[in-house]
CSV table of C-alpha atoms in Angstrom, one decimal:
chain,number,residue,atom,x,y,z
A,26,MET,CA,16.9,1.1,-0.2
A,27,ILE,CA,14.2,-1.5,-0.8
A,28,SER,CA,15.0,-5.2,-0.6
A,29,PHE,CA,12.7,-8.1,-1.3
A,30,VAL,CA,11.9,-11.4,0.4
A,31,VAL,CA,10.4,-14.1,-1.7
A,32,ARG,CA,9.2,-17.4,-0.2
A,33,THR,CA,9.1,-20.4,-2.5
A,34,ARG,CA,7.9,-23.9,-2.5
A,35,ASP,CA,7.3,-25.7,-5.8
A,36,GLU,CA,6.5,-22.5,-7.7
A,37,GLU,CA,8.1,-23.3,-11.1
A,38,GLN,CA,5.1,-22.0,-13.0
A,39,TRP,CA,5.2,-18.4,-11.6
A,40,VAL,CA,8.5,-17.7,-9.7
A,41,GLY,CA,10.2,-16.4,-12.9
A,42,HIS,CA,7.4,-13.9,-13.4
A,43,THR,CA,7.7,-12.8,-9.8
A,44,ILE,CA,11.4,-12.1,-10.0
A,45,GLN,CA,11.2,-10.5,-13.4
A,46,SER,CA,8.5,-8.1,-12.2
A,47,ILE,CA,10.7,-7.0,-9.2
A,48,ILE,CA,13.6,-6.3,-11.7
A,49,ASP,CA,11.3,-4.5,-14.1
A,50,TYR,CA,9.9,-2.1,-11.4
A,51,PHE,CA,12.8,-1.8,-9.0
A,52,GLY,CA,15.8,-2.3,-11.2
A,53,PRO,CA,18.4,-5.0,-12.0
A,54,ASN,CA,20.4,-4.3,-8.8
A,55,SER,CA,17.5,-5.1,-6.5
A,56,GLU,CA,18.4,-7.3,-3.6
A,57,ILE,CA,16.1,-10.3,-3.6
A,58,ILE,CA,16.3,-12.9,-0.8
A,59,VAL,CA,14.7,-16.2,-1.7
A,60,VAL,CA,13.7,-18.5,1.2
A,61,ASP,CA,13.0,-21.8,-0.3
A,62,ASN,CA,11.0,-24.5,1.5
A,63,GLU,CA,12.7,-27.6,-0.1
A,64,SER,CA,11.2,-27.3,-3.5
A,65,VAL,CA,11.2,-30.5,-5.5
A,66,ASP,CA,10.3,-29.1,-8.9
A,67,ASP,CA,12.3,-26.6,-11.1
A,68,THR,CA,11.8,-23.6,-8.8
A,69,LEU,CA,15.4,-23.3,-7.8
A,70,GLU,CA,16.7,-23.9,-11.3
A,71,ILE,CA,14.6,-20.9,-12.4
A,72,VAL,CA,15.7,-18.7,-9.5
A,73,ASN,CA,19.3,-19.6,-10.3
A,74,LEU,CA,18.8,-18.7,-13.9
A,75,PHE,CA,18.2,-15.1,-12.7
A,76,ALA,CA,20.9,-15.3,-10.0
A,77,ARG,CA,23.6,-16.0,-12.5
A,78,ARG,CA,22.9,-12.7,-14.1
A,79,PHE,CA,21.6,-10.6,-11.3
A,80,HIS,CA,24.1,-11.1,-8.5
A,81,ASN,CA,22.0,-9.5,-5.7
A,82,ILE,CA,19.7,-12.6,-5.7
A,83,LYS,CA,20.5,-14.8,-2.7
A,84,VAL,CA,18.9,-18.2,-2.0
A,85,TYR,CA,18.5,-19.9,1.4
A,86,THR,CA,16.8,-23.2,2.2
A,87,MET,CA,14.5,-23.8,5.1
A,88,LYS,CA,13.5,-27.4,5.9
A,89,ARG,CA,9.8,-28.2,5.6
A,90,SER,CA,9.9,-29.5,9.2
A,91,ASP,CA,11.1,-26.1,10.3
A,92,TYR,CA,8.8,-23.9,8.2
A,93,THR,CA,6.2,-21.5,9.3
A,94,PRO,CA,5.2,-18.3,7.4
A,95,GLY,CA,6.4,-16.1,10.1
A,96,LYS,CA,9.7,-17.9,10.6
A,97,SER,CA,10.5,-17.7,6.9
A,98,LEU,CA,9.7,-14.0,6.8
A,99,ASN,CA,11.7,-13.1,9.9
A,100,PHE,CA,14.7,-15.1,8.6
A,101,GLY,CA,14.5,-13.6,5.1
A,102,ILE,CA,14.3,-10.1,6.5
A,103,SER,CA,17.3,-10.8,8.7
A,104,LYS,CA,19.4,-11.6,5.6
A,105,THR,CA,18.7,-8.3,3.9
A,106,SER,CA,21.4,-5.6,3.6
A,107,SER,CA,21.9,-3.4,6.6
A,108,GLU,CA,21.2,-0.5,4.2
A,109,SER,CA,17.7,-1.8,3.5
A,110,LYS,CA,15.0,0.3,5.3
A,111,ILE,CA,12.0,-1.0,3.5
A,112,ILE,CA,11.4,-4.7,2.8
A,113,GLY,CA,9.1,-5.8,-0.1
A,114,ILE,CA,7.4,-9.1,0.6
A,115,ILE,CA,5.9,-10.9,-2.4
A,116,SER,CA,4.7,-14.5,-2.9
A,117,SER,CA,6.3,-16.5,-5.6
A,118,HIS,CA,3.0,-16.8,-7.5
A,119,CYS,CA,2.4,-13.0,-7.5
A,120,GLN,CA,3.5,-10.5,-10.2
A,121,ILE,CA,3.8,-6.8,-9.7
A,122,LYS,CA,1.4,-5.0,-12.1
A,123,ASP,CA,1.6,-1.4,-11.1
A,124,ILE,CA,3.4,0.7,-8.5
A,125,ASP,CA,4.4,4.3,-8.0
A,126,LEU,CA,7.8,4.4,-6.2
A,127,ASP,CA,7.3,8.1,-5.2
A,128,LEU,CA,4.0,7.2,-3.7
A,129,LEU,CA,5.5,4.3,-1.8
A,130,ASN,CA,8.3,6.5,-0.4
A,131,GLN,CA,5.9,9.2,0.6
A,132,TYR,CA,4.1,6.7,2.9
A,133,PHE,CA,7.3,5.7,4.7
A,134,GLU,CA,8.3,9.3,5.3
A,135,ASP,CA,5.9,9.0,8.2
A,136,GLU,CA,7.9,7.2,10.9
A,137,LYS,CA,4.7,5.6,12.3
A,138,CYS,CA,4.0,3.9,9.0
A,139,ALA,CA,4.8,0.3,9.6
A,140,ALA,CA,3.6,-1.1,6.3
A,141,VAL,CA,1.8,-0.6,3.0
A,142,PHE,CA,0.2,-3.3,1.0
A,143,GLY,CA,-1.4,-3.4,-2.4
A,144,LYS,CA,-4.4,-4.5,-4.3
A,145,GLN,CA,-4.3,-8.1,-5.5
A,146,ILE,CA,-6.1,-9.2,-8.7
A,147,PRO,CA,-6.8,-12.9,-8.6
A,148,VAL,CA,-5.9,-14.8,-11.7
A,149,TYR,CA,-6.8,-18.5,-12.0
A,150,ARG,CA,-4.9,-20.3,-14.8
A,151,GLY,CA,-4.5,-17.1,-16.7
A,152,LYS,CA,-8.2,-16.0,-16.3
A,153,LYS,CA,-9.0,-13.0,-14.1
A,154,ILE,CA,-11.8,-14.0,-11.8
A,155,ARG,CA,-14.5,-12.2,-9.9
A,156,MET,CA,-13.4,-10.8,-6.5
A,157,ARG,CA,-15.1,-12.7,-3.7
A,158,TYR,CA,-14.4,-14.0,-0.2
A,159,ILE,CA,-10.9,-13.0,0.7
A,160,TRP,CA,-10.3,-11.1,-2.6
A,161,ASP,CA,-13.2,-8.8,-1.8
A,162,ASN,CA,-11.1,-7.2,0.9
A,163,PHE,CA,-9.0,-5.7,-1.9
A,164,ASN,CA,-11.9,-4.2,-3.7
A,165,VAL,CA,-11.4,-0.6,-2.7
A,166,ASP,CA,-11.1,2.5,-4.8
A,167,ASN,CA,-9.2,4.7,-2.3
A,168,PRO,CA,-6.4,4.1,0.3
A,169,VAL,CA,-7.6,2.6,3.6
A,170,ASN,CA,-5.7,3.0,6.9
A,171,ASN,CA,-5.7,-0.1,9.2
A,172,PRO,CA,-8.5,-1.9,7.2
A,173,LEU,CA,-10.6,-4.6,8.9
A,174,GLU,CA,-11.2,-8.0,7.3
A,175,ASN,CA,-14.5,-8.6,5.6
A,176,ILE,CA,-15.6,-11.4,8.0
A,177,GLU,CA,-18.0,-11.7,10.9
A,178,ILE,CA,-15.4,-11.2,13.6
A,179,GLU,CA,-13.5,-7.9,13.8
A,180,ARG,CA,-9.9,-8.5,12.7
A,181,TYR,CA,-7.3,-6.3,11.1
A,182,PHE,CA,-6.7,-7.1,7.5
A,183,PHE,CA,-3.1,-7.2,6.1
A,184,HIS,CA,-1.7,-9.5,3.5
A,185,ASN,CA,1.9,-10.6,3.0
A,186,ALA,CA,1.4,-11.9,-0.6
A,187,PHE,CA,2.3,-8.3,-1.7
A,188,SER,CA,3.4,-5.8,0.9
A,189,PHE,CA,6.1,-3.4,2.0
A,190,VAL,CA,7.1,-3.3,5.6
A,191,ARG,CA,9.5,-1.0,7.6
A,192,LYS,CA,12.4,-3.2,8.6
A,193,THR,CA,12.9,-1.7,12.0
A,194,HIS,CA,9.2,-2.2,12.9
A,195,VAL,CA,9.5,-5.9,12.0
A,196,GLN,CA,12.6,-6.2,14.1
A,197,ASP,CA,10.7,-4.6,17.0
A,198,ILE,CA,7.5,-6.6,16.3
A,199,PRO,CA,8.5,-9.8,14.4
A,200,PHE,CA,6.0,-12.0,12.7
A,201,ASP,CA,4.7,-14.8,15.0
A,202,GLU,CA,6.8,-17.9,14.2
A,203,ASP,CA,4.3,-20.3,15.8
A,204,LEU,CA,1.4,-19.6,13.6
A,205,SER,CA,0.7,-21.8,10.5
A,206,GLY,CA,-1.2,-19.0,8.8
A,207,LYS,CA,-2.7,-15.5,9.2
A,208,GLU,CA,0.7,-14.2,10.6
A,209,ASP,CA,0.1,-11.0,8.7
A,210,ARG,CA,-3.3,-10.3,10.4
A,211,TYR,CA,-1.9,-10.8,13.9
A,212,TRP,CA,1.1,-8.7,13.1
A,213,ALA,CA,-1.1,-5.9,11.9
A,214,GLU,CA,-3.0,-6.0,15.2
A,215,LYS,CA,0.2,-5.7,17.2
A,216,VAL,CA,1.3,-2.8,15.0
A,217,VAL,CA,-1.8,-0.8,15.7
A,218,LYS,CA,-1.6,-1.6,19.4
A,219,ALA,CA,1.9,-0.2,19.3
A,220,ASP,CA,0.5,3.1,18.0
A,221,LYS,CA,1.7,2.6,14.4
A,222,HIS,CA,-0.4,2.2,11.3
A,223,TYR,CA,-0.5,0.5,7.9
A,224,THR,CA,-2.3,1.2,4.7
A,225,LEU,CA,-4.0,-0.6,1.8
A,226,ASP,CA,-3.5,1.4,-1.3
A,227,PRO,CA,-5.2,0.2,-4.5
A,228,ARG,CA,-2.8,2.1,-6.7
A,229,ILE,CA,-0.2,-0.5,-5.8
A,230,VAL,CA,-1.2,-3.6,-7.7
A,231,CYS,CA,-0.2,-7.2,-8.2
A,232,LEU,CA,-1.6,-10.2,-10.1
A,233,HIS,CA,-2.1,-13.1,-7.7
A,234,HIS,CA,-1.8,-16.4,-9.7
A,235,TRP,CA,-3.2,-19.6,-8.4
């Protein structure tokens, strides 16, 4: 069973597209855990519009003073069903564009597979833009195991805007709750040091709106 964790903060423009894409690809009974960071726009009104029909959508609030990316992810994952083996993590401004569920399941047949993350296509105000800087890390044609970030220092590249993680591995190696960012990269490093691996597969795709 795959559950999803969606972190939100003032994402009224895209959060509906995010949730709808999960339902489209994973079905109307998908468990979706929304961890909201005290949104002041219509984000929660839109989420609740879906929750009134799709009863496996649950909403939790985390105070802005308590928020870190890692803390919100660990919390959201802890609220997923005990039956959930794989957790999808998707930002509330991302929209699933393409995914092969059989392919995804094949990866996790390997017990050492800690995570799989997909290609992100940057879209600025509806316009697809040229991949550069961070986006260039997604510009691959074939799957890459334990990819390194395209920067001067050597650092593992993993991105929680659209990823799938093995729940037990996150429980064993939780995301760092003290970091204000890059919690995904540091988690990936710990995963590799623990003799596990992760993969970037360009056949798993999302649009990343910003």
